[in-house]
Amino acid sequence: MRGPLGAVIGRYPSSDGNAQMGGIIRHNRKCRDIPFFVIFIAFWVAMIVNSSFGFNKGNPLRLTYGLDYKGHVCGEKRELELRYWLNPNQVYQSGLKSSQFKLANARTICLLDCPYPSEDQLNWVCDYPEGDIHISMADWIDRSYDYFEFLTPEMRNTSLQLQGPCYPVIFPSVNVYWSCQFIAHASNMSLRHWQQMGGVNINEDIIIDKSIHRSINSRSSVLKRYMADVGKAWPVLIVCGGILPLFLSVIWLLMIRHFVAAMPWITVALFNVLIVSVTMFYYLKAGWIGNDAISPIIGEHDPYIRVFGREIHHLRAVAVFMTFIMVVAILTSIAIIRRILMATSVLKVAAKVIGEVQALIIFPIIPYTVLAIFYMFWFSAALHLFSSGEVVQNDCDSNCCAYDLVSKRVNCDRCCGYSIRYTPHIGVAILFHLFGCYWATQFLIACSSTVIAGSVASYYWARGETSPEIPFLPVFSSMKRLLRYGLGSVALGSLILSFVESIRFMLESIRRKMKVANITPDSCIGKATSHSSRCCLRGIEWTIKSVNRNAYIMIAITGKSFCKASAIATELILNNILRIGRVNVIGDVILFLGKLCVSLSSALFAFLMLDVHKYRSGHNKISSPLFPVLVSGCLGYVVATLFFAVVEMSIDTIILSFCQDSEEHQGTAQYAPPLLIETLNDQNEMQRLTQGPQ
């Protein structure tokens, strides 16, 4: 067992035997947990190498647009963004269960708009002009992709066999996520013209519609579109995920400083308003309220044509989830009304600290700036990593013969389509990139928390007064100590939390895959084990977060290694659990609600920004507001965490210091600053902290 902390927290004897105030901040410091800081540096080198692979191999356009029969990405040249399937019979065959033909091997080209059959003649869509077709690409586009009149008799004959180079426009098509999806209602006039010219039989069936829709609506395609949405909505992320939460967090800190008594009530009321508003927006976009549901169709189209995608089902699932969260939140808010006065008392402690150490309000801008630069790099690398597959030609045995304008003959060799092949190491690179984001975020938050704790500790152990032992700028002095001695300890604490969160994420992914595969345990024992393991992991995660936060306080005060600081903090908390439990928990609840207010505000403004024409139609249309809104909300929460840590760490540091001070001096705190004692006396918190609940 360790001895009293009087020699650790409080005063250290100087060389002449006299006690010195504030010696704790400087005494016996040295670099701690150095191997973990080396690991963190090596990890960053690996992150740079991993990202460079994505920048070298990736192309974010692949997340939005399809490939043509030459393996080129639509949208790379001349704004030919729409993928169009030339041969309707190949599309039909790909939809048959008995057929081995895959839609990926059907002949596709990139167009500017989706062709539509004419009412008085047969329209054609011809292959890219080359060989003996002496017209430019611009002329080809101006002619609506039709140069049938320039074909030789041989070319016309192969075209009537649906082997190109020109193909008839029999079915109307509509732009669905930059692919021309056929509508299974053939034009009678166009079909009559085709038959009169001696064209081969064209299959008419709903299969031709479903085959393309199944490809567009596949899980991998939806995931790619979600990632592309994040890239397209980068202005929304900057405003709603960066600038807005910065502004709101600073405003919240200033209001805590000047209107501390009203802030718990304002926070609870605002939280309920925001969560109801965000939930209603999900209902709007899901089509359950009003006529503003998302649509996969891009641009103008026949209002009677309706196409549904997975995106709207995902929005409806999130809307149901948000409804549940909204009900629980409102009921919880009602339940804690009587305890909000206790939160007011504990927030006054932080308000007085902020008033004395005013640099704390602006300090989070430093980690915020670092984190903003990191996120810009990380999101760019993530988009390239997700699109870093290799474009390869498929290996098929199907009949994909088509006329080759260069060789001037029907070519049946190497006529298969192209696909993007993702190797297993790309999946590992993406997981590593995701883990890196979480670790780097937790590391910066931990650094910020440690600096704040060191500043507040300096304030407390100087009796809340200006002292020659307290530097003029305690925040920057605390930052200097962290950079010189504590980065290894912070790296270790954030790494532990990241590992636990990663394990929980992987187990949750396995559970979902088992549920989809219908192999989840049916017995009561199996279900109980599954639910209890999830609860245990969440409990472990919450415990580690709490231990880490208090460990960072002890690192800032004592300069100990992470493990020793955790042990000191844990023992101190256990010895004083009745003193700090009631006051700290309700204070943490209010702070958590404050973070959610910033996060929900970011999500709400993201909904509003995404509701403009720019993101609803045309080149920048997003498939769903779901991912940009979620990312904006998450970024808002991270920014709020950085700024709210000023209040959070101030409360925790003051309470831990106060409890130890009281313990070392028979229940009477000797180092508590007058402002703190005055606040505690006014709210009768001194009795609650020292005696606990009766």
XYZ file of C-alpha atoms in Angstrom:
694
model
C 0.000 0.000 0.000
C 1.167 3.508 -0.728
C 1.672 6.024 2.038
C -0.138 9.327 2.481
C -0.249 11.607 -0.497
C 0.811 14.590 1.519
C 4.248 14.258 0.020
C 2.785 13.910 -3.400
C -0.012 16.446 -3.536
C 0.606 19.650 -1.689
C 4.042 20.887 -0.667
C 7.511 19.504 -1.130
C 10.362 20.390 1.200
C 13.018 22.563 -0.312
C 16.730 22.011 0.140
C 16.708 24.110 3.316
C 13.856 22.103 4.837
C 11.140 24.712 4.358
C 7.976 23.782 2.560
C 7.441 25.351 -0.832
C 4.030 25.962 -2.298
C 3.518 24.586 -5.754
C 6.612 22.377 -5.603
C 4.430 19.497 -6.695
C 4.315 20.892 -10.210
C 8.093 20.811 -10.638
C 9.434 18.200 -8.249
C 11.250 15.093 -9.502
C 9.851 15.107 -13.026
C 11.242 12.980 -15.793
C 10.051 11.478 -19.042
C 7.586 8.638 -18.471
C 6.347 5.752 -20.642
C 8.860 6.587 -23.371
C 8.378 3.289 -25.300
C 4.734 4.131 -25.924
C 5.618 7.544 -27.291
C 8.055 5.805 -29.648
C 5.231 3.471 -30.665
C 3.020 6.477 -31.311
C 5.688 8.077 -33.539
C 6.118 4.790 -35.426
C 2.368 4.589 -35.783
C 2.277 8.034 -37.389
C 4.989 7.009 -39.842
C 2.868 3.972 -40.723
C -0.185 6.239 -41.112
C 1.698 8.416 -43.604
C 2.857 5.364 -45.577
C -0.645 3.887 -45.501
C -2.170 7.159 -46.699
C 0.404 7.553 -49.461
C -0.711 4.171 -50.796
C -4.268 5.492 -50.964
C -3.224 8.736 -52.658
C -1.214 6.727 -55.197
C -3.803 4.062 -56.030
C -7.144 5.693 -55.239
C -9.523 7.753 -57.335
C -12.525 9.184 -55.446
C -14.494 9.423 -58.717
C -14.852 5.631 -58.571
C -17.044 6.032 -55.500
C -19.652 7.901 -57.554
C -19.352 6.879 -61.193
C -19.229 3.548 -62.981
C -16.785 2.114 -65.533
C -17.238 1.855 -69.286
C -16.308 -1.171 -71.376
C -12.735 0.153 -71.704
C -12.202 0.370 -67.948
C -12.362 4.179 -67.842
C -14.199 5.941 -65.023
C -17.180 7.943 -66.217
C -16.832 11.608 -65.338
C -13.061 11.765 -65.866
C -13.353 13.386 -69.298
C -15.791 15.834 -70.899
C -18.264 15.481 -68.030
C -19.607 12.245 -69.501
C -20.785 11.080 -66.080
C -23.652 8.675 -66.823
C -23.085 4.978 -67.354
C -25.336 3.518 -70.049
C -25.833 -0.145 -70.987
C -25.910 -0.371 -74.790
C -27.289 -3.869 -75.295
C -30.713 -4.408 -73.620
C -30.551 -8.165 -74.222
C -27.322 -8.417 -72.218
C -29.026 -6.583 -69.364
C -31.949 -9.008 -69.620
C -29.671 -12.063 -69.567
C -27.818 -10.790 -66.509
C -31.106 -10.773 -64.586
C -31.986 -14.399 -65.334
C -31.235 -16.822 -62.510
C -30.354 -19.544 -65.010
C -27.857 -17.345 -66.871
C -24.146 -17.105 -66.101
C -23.891 -13.679 -67.736
C -23.037 -10.882 -65.302
C -24.141 -7.283 -65.653
C -20.512 -6.218 -65.126
C -19.710 -7.783 -68.537
C -22.475 -5.971 -70.410
C -21.180 -3.285 -72.777
C -21.354 0.185 -71.213
C -20.304 3.659 -72.311
C -20.318 7.056 -70.633
C -22.877 9.641 -71.738
C -23.887 13.172 -70.869
C -27.566 12.306 -70.372
C -29.783 9.243 -70.470
C -31.262 8.431 -73.936
C -34.990 8.397 -74.406
C -36.880 6.742 -77.295
C -38.472 8.985 -79.895
C -42.174 8.953 -80.726
C -41.752 9.112 -84.505
C -38.423 7.440 -85.306
C -35.833 5.002 -84.000
C -33.050 6.641 -82.021
C -29.597 5.119 -81.820
C -26.759 5.301 -79.336
C -23.451 4.497 -80.999
C -20.086 3.553 -79.592
C -17.298 6.087 -79.076
C -16.279 7.411 -82.519
C -12.963 5.970 -83.715
C -11.535 4.088 -86.673
C -13.459 4.881 -89.856
C -15.966 7.057 -88.008
C -14.417 10.454 -88.641
C -16.305 12.668 -86.238
C -15.050 14.240 -83.047
C -16.294 13.451 -79.564
C -17.909 16.888 -79.403
C -19.829 16.199 -82.625
C -20.777 12.765 -81.327
C -22.294 14.404 -78.227
C -24.023 17.092 -80.304
C -25.578 14.391 -82.505
C -26.993 12.697 -79.385
C -24.449 9.867 -79.814
C -25.974 8.847 -83.181
C -23.862 8.295 -86.321
C -25.887 5.384 -87.726
C -26.154 7.106 -91.109
C -22.343 6.923 -91.530
C -22.175 3.147 -91.015
C -21.121 0.769 -93.720
C -23.518 -2.050 -94.708
C -21.485 -4.473 -92.602
C -21.696 -2.195 -89.572
C -25.437 -1.759 -90.060
C -25.911 -5.501 -90.218
C -23.976 -6.095 -86.969
C -25.904 -3.266 -85.350
C -29.162 -5.049 -86.198
C -27.700 -8.099 -84.460
C -27.135 -6.007 -81.311
C -23.371 -6.267 -81.776
C -22.748 -2.582 -82.488
C -21.290 -0.192 -83.117
C -24.808 1.364 -82.882
C -27.584 0.144 -80.630
C -31.310 1.032 -80.683
C -32.973 3.055 -77.943
C -36.004 0.888 -77.208
C -36.466 1.428 -73.480
C -36.699 4.782 -71.720
C -34.064 5.283 -69.053
C -33.673 7.552 -66.059
C -30.594 8.818 -64.250
C -30.346 6.855 -60.986
C -27.129 7.692 -59.169
C -25.281 8.408 -62.428
C -26.377 5.169 -64.098
C -29.106 5.036 -66.725
C -31.634 2.589 -65.324
C -33.989 1.102 -67.900
C -37.725 1.431 -67.363
C -39.301 -1.861 -68.419
C -41.855 -0.274 -70.760
C -40.595 -0.509 -74.322
C -41.557 2.226 -76.782
C -44.043 0.630 -79.201
C -43.076 2.983 -82.015
C -39.329 2.372 -81.603
C -39.852 -1.357 -81.321
C -41.957 -1.374 -84.519
C -39.231 0.502 -86.411
C -36.631 -1.939 -85.106
C -38.604 -4.958 -86.220
C -39.247 -3.433 -89.641
C -35.496 -2.981 -90.107
C -34.968 -6.697 -89.399
C -33.457 -6.363 -85.959
C -33.151 -9.381 -83.672
C -35.719 -10.028 -80.998
C -35.436 -7.800 -77.929
C -36.653 -9.232 -74.642
C -39.264 -7.197 -72.790
C -39.593 -7.995 -69.113
C -39.415 -6.370 -65.683
C -36.112 -8.228 -65.312
C -34.397 -5.578 -67.418
C -35.381 -3.029 -64.782
C -34.525 -5.153 -61.760
C -31.109 -6.241 -63.028
C -29.705 -2.705 -63.157
C -31.525 -1.666 -59.992
C -30.044 -4.643 -58.122
C -26.552 -3.564 -59.146
C -27.091 0.088 -58.244
C -28.695 -0.884 -54.942
C -26.070 -3.404 -53.790
C -24.495 -2.950 -50.356
C -21.072 -2.134 -51.793
C -22.542 0.483 -54.155
C -24.484 2.113 -51.325
C -21.365 2.224 -49.126
C -19.387 3.844 -51.945
C -22.088 6.479 -52.402
C -22.101 7.214 -48.673
C -18.353 7.802 -48.772
C -18.750 9.946 -51.885
C -21.434 11.980 -50.073
C -18.878 12.895 -47.407
C -16.469 14.077 -50.089
C -19.092 16.122 -51.926
C -20.384 17.717 -48.735
C -16.972 18.954 -47.545
C -18.208 22.584 -47.250
C -20.955 21.316 -44.939
C -18.415 19.451 -42.822
C -16.200 22.525 -42.522
C -19.087 24.791 -41.493
C -21.213 22.386 -39.416
C -18.452 20.102 -38.167
C -15.777 22.729 -37.559
C -16.746 26.396 -37.459
C -20.229 26.099 -35.907
C -19.243 23.830 -32.966
C -16.231 26.079 -32.298
C -18.530 29.092 -32.044
C -21.138 27.272 -29.933
C -18.541 25.795 -27.567
C -16.920 29.159 -26.893
C -20.362 30.726 -26.337
C -21.212 27.917 -23.893
C -17.988 28.491 -21.920
C -18.618 32.227 -21.743
C -22.184 31.634 -20.552
C -20.892 29.208 -17.913
C -18.562 31.976 -16.787
C -21.251 34.660 -16.525
C -24.617 32.827 -16.240
C -23.684 29.670 -14.393
C -26.935 29.416 -12.433
C -29.078 29.340 -15.561
C -26.862 27.139 -17.750
C -28.016 23.698 -16.497
C -31.650 24.654 -17.178
C -30.800 26.144 -20.571
C -28.757 23.066 -21.506
C -31.500 20.584 -20.607
C -34.228 22.598 -22.377
C -32.109 23.184 -25.490
C -31.151 19.511 -25.668
C -34.789 18.435 -25.782
C -35.650 21.006 -28.468
C -32.692 19.965 -30.608
C -33.259 16.223 -30.401
C -36.915 16.675 -31.379
C -35.894 18.918 -34.318
C -33.260 16.498 -35.621
C -35.690 13.574 -35.297
C -38.291 15.483 -37.322
C -35.741 16.103 -40.079
C -35.110 12.363 -40.294
C -38.864 11.850 -40.615
C -38.971 14.444 -43.415
C -36.148 12.861 -45.405
C -37.572 9.373 -44.829
C -40.870 10.454 -46.393
C -43.002 9.954 -43.298
C -43.759 13.681 -42.999
C -44.399 15.983 -45.945
C -43.166 15.446 -49.501
C -39.441 16.008 -49.037
C -38.238 12.401 -49.112
C -34.898 11.688 -50.750
C -34.970 10.329 -54.292
C -32.305 8.319 -56.112
C -33.301 9.931 -59.427
C -31.079 12.817 -60.498
C -32.395 15.697 -62.559
C -35.794 16.208 -64.153
C -37.875 13.110 -64.804
C -41.416 11.875 -65.276
C -43.153 12.311 -61.889
C -44.853 8.938 -62.354
C -41.487 7.165 -62.349
C -40.609 6.088 -58.826
C -37.383 4.373 -57.822
C -36.498 3.401 -54.257
C -33.081 2.641 -52.818
C -31.540 1.328 -49.648
C -30.774 4.864 -48.543
C -34.373 5.672 -47.659
C -34.666 2.447 -45.634
C -31.543 3.417 -43.707
C -33.036 6.844 -42.997
C -36.211 5.246 -41.717
C -34.232 2.949 -39.428
C -32.329 5.937 -38.031
C -35.621 7.835 -37.634
C -37.016 4.990 -35.503
C -33.819 4.882 -33.448
C -33.888 8.650 -32.928
C -37.517 8.431 -31.834
C -36.533 5.963 -29.110
C -33.604 8.161 -28.042
C -35.878 11.212 -28.026
C -38.435 9.568 -25.714
C -35.728 8.325 -23.333
C -34.038 11.745 -23.330
C -37.227 13.613 -22.493
C -38.103 11.201 -19.679
C -34.548 11.409 -18.307
C -34.674 15.205 -18.398
C -37.839 15.163 -16.324
C -36.232 12.755 -13.854
C -33.159 14.929 -13.194
C -34.988 18.247 -12.737
C -34.758 18.035 -8.950
C -31.002 17.427 -9.100
C -30.149 20.278 -11.454
C -29.518 22.578 -8.462
C -26.683 20.265 -7.449
C -25.210 20.623 -10.938
C -25.427 24.391 -10.589
C -23.316 24.225 -7.442
C -20.567 22.122 -8.990
C -20.510 24.231 -12.169
C -19.908 27.318 -10.043
C -16.617 25.775 -9.003
C -15.513 25.526 -12.619
C -16.846 29.000 -13.411
C -14.705 30.553 -10.683
C -11.622 28.674 -11.899
C -12.226 29.854 -15.464
C -12.617 33.384 -14.169
C -9.229 33.203 -12.425
C -7.354 31.318 -15.181
C -8.937 32.991 -18.184
C -6.464 31.522 -20.657
C -8.356 28.225 -20.249
C -11.162 29.564 -22.453
C -8.936 30.103 -25.491
C -6.481 27.241 -24.924
C -8.648 24.556 -26.654
C -8.209 26.488 -29.915
C -4.672 25.054 -30.085
C -5.675 21.339 -30.070
C -8.697 22.288 -32.188
C -6.411 23.673 -34.891
C -4.182 20.592 -34.806
C -7.188 18.302 -34.958
C -8.727 20.275 -37.855
C -5.539 19.904 -39.904
C -5.392 16.197 -39.082
C -9.031 15.617 -40.059
C -8.584 17.353 -43.420
C -5.659 15.051 -44.173
C -7.467 12.008 -42.785
C -10.706 12.463 -44.754
C -8.815 13.037 -47.989
C -6.753 9.894 -47.414
C -9.874 7.928 -46.430
C -11.646 8.786 -49.705
C -8.605 7.645 -51.675
C -8.211 4.444 -49.622
C -11.861 3.481 -50.100
C -11.414 3.914 -53.862
C -7.954 2.354 -54.142
C -8.976 -0.919 -55.765
C -7.369 -2.008 -59.027
C -9.346 -1.749 -62.279
C -9.069 -5.168 -63.960
C -10.849 -6.844 -66.844
C -13.242 -9.597 -65.872
C -12.627 -13.195 -66.831
C -15.858 -14.354 -68.441
C -17.023 -17.104 -70.800
C -20.191 -15.280 -71.830
C -21.133 -14.123 -75.301
C -20.112 -10.478 -75.228
C -19.155 -10.071 -78.899
C -19.173 -6.501 -80.191
C -17.975 -4.685 -83.287
C -14.509 -3.154 -82.908
C -14.203 0.049 -84.914
C -10.408 -0.094 -84.829
C -9.987 -3.685 -86.064
C -13.107 -3.353 -88.288
C -14.613 -6.659 -87.235
C -16.747 -8.286 -84.556
C -14.463 -9.068 -81.649
C -15.310 -11.862 -79.219
C -11.912 -11.923 -77.483
C -11.301 -9.868 -74.369
C -14.727 -8.287 -74.637
C -15.587 -8.763 -70.962
C -16.270 -5.739 -68.834
C -14.083 -4.172 -66.149
C -14.482 -4.164 -62.396
C -12.683 -2.670 -59.425
C -10.936 -5.439 -57.514
C -10.272 -4.922 -53.816
C -7.527 -7.062 -52.320
C -7.550 -8.062 -48.616
C -4.674 -5.720 -47.770
C -6.870 -2.760 -48.796
C -9.383 -3.779 -46.137
C -6.579 -3.972 -43.577
C -5.344 -0.533 -44.670
C -8.839 0.933 -44.203
C -9.203 -0.603 -40.725
C -5.765 0.712 -39.781
C -6.766 4.150 -41.029
C -9.963 4.090 -38.943
C -8.053 2.969 -35.855
C -5.527 5.720 -36.471
C -8.254 8.350 -36.537
C -9.646 7.203 -33.197
C -6.237 6.960 -31.513
C -5.083 10.353 -32.796
C -8.364 11.952 -31.657
C -8.135 10.423 -28.182
C -4.465 11.404 -27.954
C -5.178 15.066 -28.684
C -8.152 15.108 -26.295
C -5.949 13.529 -23.612
C -3.206 16.110 -24.197
C -5.733 18.922 -23.888
C -7.206 17.433 -20.705
C -3.775 17.019 -19.117
C -2.807 20.620 -19.849
C -6.067 21.880 -18.334
C -5.620 19.678 -15.266
C -2.112 21.010 -14.705
C -3.332 24.603 -14.961
C -6.192 24.045 -12.505
C -3.935 22.151 -10.093
C -1.555 25.117 -10.054
C -4.500 27.356 -9.218
C -5.770 25.100 -6.405
C -2.503 24.451 -4.581
C -1.697 28.171 -4.613
C -4.856 28.747 -2.510
C -6.529 30.373 -5.501
C -4.288 33.395 -5.250
C -1.578 34.838 -7.412
C 1.688 33.352 -6.205
C 5.279 33.754 -7.321
C 5.383 29.969 -7.542
C 2.563 29.980 -10.070
C 3.736 30.982 -13.571
C 2.175 34.020 -15.191
C 0.681 31.777 -17.829
C -0.134 28.486 -16.091
C -1.734 27.051 -19.223
C 1.403 27.367 -21.302
C 3.576 26.172 -18.427
C 1.371 23.102 -18.121
C 1.639 22.586 -21.877
C 5.412 22.797 -21.657
C 5.491 20.142 -18.924
C 3.291 17.868 -21.000
C 5.429 18.203 -24.117
C 8.604 17.611 -22.139
C 7.582 14.812 -19.794
C 4.082 13.406 -20.330
C 3.515 12.543 -23.999
C 4.386 8.875 -23.432
C 1.845 8.532 -20.627
C -0.849 10.235 -22.691
C -0.049 7.976 -25.665
C -0.443 4.895 -23.444
C -3.777 6.008 -21.999
C -5.266 6.855 -25.389
C -3.926 3.584 -26.855
C -5.640 1.480 -24.174
C -8.955 3.215 -24.791
C -8.571 2.827 -28.568
C -7.868 -0.902 -28.254
C -10.924 -1.485 -26.070
C -13.134 0.486 -28.453
C -11.711 -1.417 -31.461
C -12.397 -4.779 -29.820
C -15.947 -3.713 -29.033
C -16.420 -2.551 -32.641
C -15.123 -5.854 -34.067
C -17.291 -7.954 -31.772
C -20.317 -5.855 -32.676
C -19.555 -6.362 -36.391
C -19.303 -10.130 -35.865
C -22.600 -10.114 -33.981
C -24.338 -8.275 -36.835
C -22.938 -10.660 -39.447
C -24.163 -13.613 -37.387
C -27.580 -11.980 -37.153
C -27.713 -11.450 -40.928
C -26.610 -15.054 -41.486
C -29.318 -16.173 -39.026
C -26.870 -18.069 -36.822
C -27.417 -16.123 -33.621
C -27.894 -18.217 -30.455
C -31.517 -19.183 -29.881
C -31.227 -20.432 -26.317
C -31.883 -18.174 -23.365
C -28.349 -18.769 -22.095
C -26.857 -17.820 -25.466
C -28.903 -14.644 -25.727
C -28.121 -13.710 -22.132
C -24.404 -14.278 -22.763
C -24.508 -12.140 -25.904
C -26.284 -9.218 -24.229
C -24.202 -9.414 -21.049
C -20.935 -9.414 -23.031
C -22.031 -6.270 -24.882
C -22.966 -4.580 -21.614
C -19.659 -5.616 -20.038
C -17.656 -4.186 -22.921
C -19.551 -0.899 -22.711
C -18.988 -0.862 -18.954
C -15.272 -1.529 -19.405
C -15.069 1.248 -21.990
C -16.825 3.718 -19.669
C -14.611 2.699 -16.732
C -11.419 3.127 -18.753
C -12.550 6.560 -19.939
C -13.221 7.585 -16.333
C -9.941 6.136 -15.043
C -8.021 7.756 -17.905
C -9.502 11.174 -17.159
C -8.486 11.001 -13.513
C -5.132 9.492 -14.430
C -4.410 12.494 -16.651
C -5.124 14.738 -13.652
C -2.603 12.864 -11.515
C -0.060 12.887 -14.370
C -0.403 16.651 -14.570
C -0.050 17.036 -10.801
C 2.552 14.412 -9.895
C 4.381 13.671 -13.137
C 4.003 9.928 -12.496
C 3.724 7.309 -15.229
C 0.278 6.409 -16.524
C -0.066 3.200 -14.507
C 1.070 4.769 -11.234
C -1.100 7.824 -11.809
C -4.093 5.553 -12.510
C -3.474 3.639 -9.282
C -3.251 6.862 -7.247
C -6.377 8.301 -8.850
C -8.360 5.068 -8.444
C -7.466 4.708 -4.757
C -8.301 8.338 -4.116
C -11.698 7.964 -5.804
C -12.543 4.731 -3.965
C -11.658 6.279 -0.623
C -13.897 9.271 -1.327
C -16.616 7.748 -3.492
C -19.379 8.940 -1.168
C -17.940 12.440 -1.187
C -17.611 13.017 -4.908
C -20.090 10.551 -6.398
C -23.344 12.507 -6.182
C -21.873 15.857 -7.093
C -19.643 14.580 -9.915
C -22.193 12.348 -11.644
C -24.883 15.007 -12.060
C -22.244 17.512 -13.194
C -21.016 15.038 -15.815
C -24.594 14.503 -16.993
C -25.098 18.221 -17.610
C -21.757 18.463 -19.417
C -22.632 15.440 -21.547
C -25.951 17.033 -22.474
C -24.060 20.199 -23.374
C -21.816 18.245 -25.745
C -24.877 16.631 -27.294
C -26.413 20.081 -27.756
C -23.414 21.130 -29.837
C -23.473 17.825 -31.738
C -27.210 18.033 -32.452
C -26.858 21.672 -33.516
C -24.190 20.608 -36.000
C -26.470 17.862 -37.310
C -29.445 20.225 -37.566
C -27.504 22.857 -39.509
C -26.077 20.116 -41.730
C -29.622 19.094 -42.626
C -30.415 22.712 -43.496
C -27.289 23.195 -45.622
C -27.851 19.915 -47.478
C -31.405 20.947 -48.308
C -30.297 23.471 -50.955
C -30.479 22.798 -54.696
C -26.726 22.205 -54.959
C -26.951 18.959 -52.998
C -30.392 17.876 -54.218
C -29.774 17.800 -57.965
C -27.006 17.925 -60.486
C -23.322 17.239 -60.221
C -23.059 17.535 -56.411
C -26.251 15.659 -55.535
C -25.764 13.440 -52.506
C -27.453 10.076 -52.280
C -28.583 10.679 -48.694
C -27.969 13.270 -45.965
C -27.310 10.417 -43.521
C -23.502 10.239 -43.587
C -22.754 13.981 -43.905
C -25.141 14.654 -40.994
C -23.637 11.883 -38.846
C -20.082 12.995 -39.597
C -20.980 16.627 -38.848
C -22.555 15.554 -35.555
C -19.523 13.461 -34.600
C -17.108 16.270 -35.463
C -19.259 18.668 -33.458
C -19.095 16.309 -30.475
C -15.297 16.051 -30.709
C -14.926 19.839 -30.854
C -17.312 20.222 -27.913
C -15.288 17.630 -25.981
C -12.140 19.708 -26.461
C -13.778 22.880 -25.150
C -16.021 21.347 -22.515
C -12.944 19.633 -21.075
C -12.131 23.046 -19.593
C -15.156 22.727 -17.312
C -15.010 18.950 -16.963
C -11.329 18.756 -15.999
C -11.638 21.835 -13.789
C -14.374 20.164 -11.764
C -12.560 16.824 -11.539
C -9.206 18.384 -10.674
C -10.676 20.686 -8.027
C -12.738 17.890 -6.450
C -9.849 15.398 -6.413
C -7.532 18.020 -4.960
C -10.144 19.113 -2.424
C -10.833 15.552 -1.264
C -7.141 14.796 -0.840
C -6.600 18.105 0.879
C -9.439 17.330 3.314
C -8.145 13.804 3.879
C -4.641 15.028 4.692
C -5.910 17.682 7.101
C -8.559 15.834 9.135
C -11.528 16.939 7.034
C -10.564 20.607 6.689
C -9.120 21.637 3.366
C -6.089 23.869 3.828
C -5.282 24.737 0.215
C -8.770 25.327 -1.148
C -8.925 28.850 -2.592
C -11.330 31.296 -0.899
C -13.565 31.434 -3.965
C -13.984 27.659 -3.907
C -14.755 27.569 -0.171
C -17.258 30.398 -0.594
C -19.076 28.537 -3.378
C -19.163 25.279 -1.456
C -20.442 27.005 1.680
C -23.136 28.879 -0.222
C -24.564 25.661 -1.637
C -23.828 23.530 1.436
C -21.584 21.369 -0.707
C -18.887 21.201 1.938
C -21.050 18.977 4.077
C -22.033 16.824 1.130
C -18.430 16.320 0.029
C -17.052 15.560 3.492
C -19.903 13.530 4.952
C -21.520 11.939 1.918
C -25.212 11.051 1.647
C -27.048 10.476 4.876
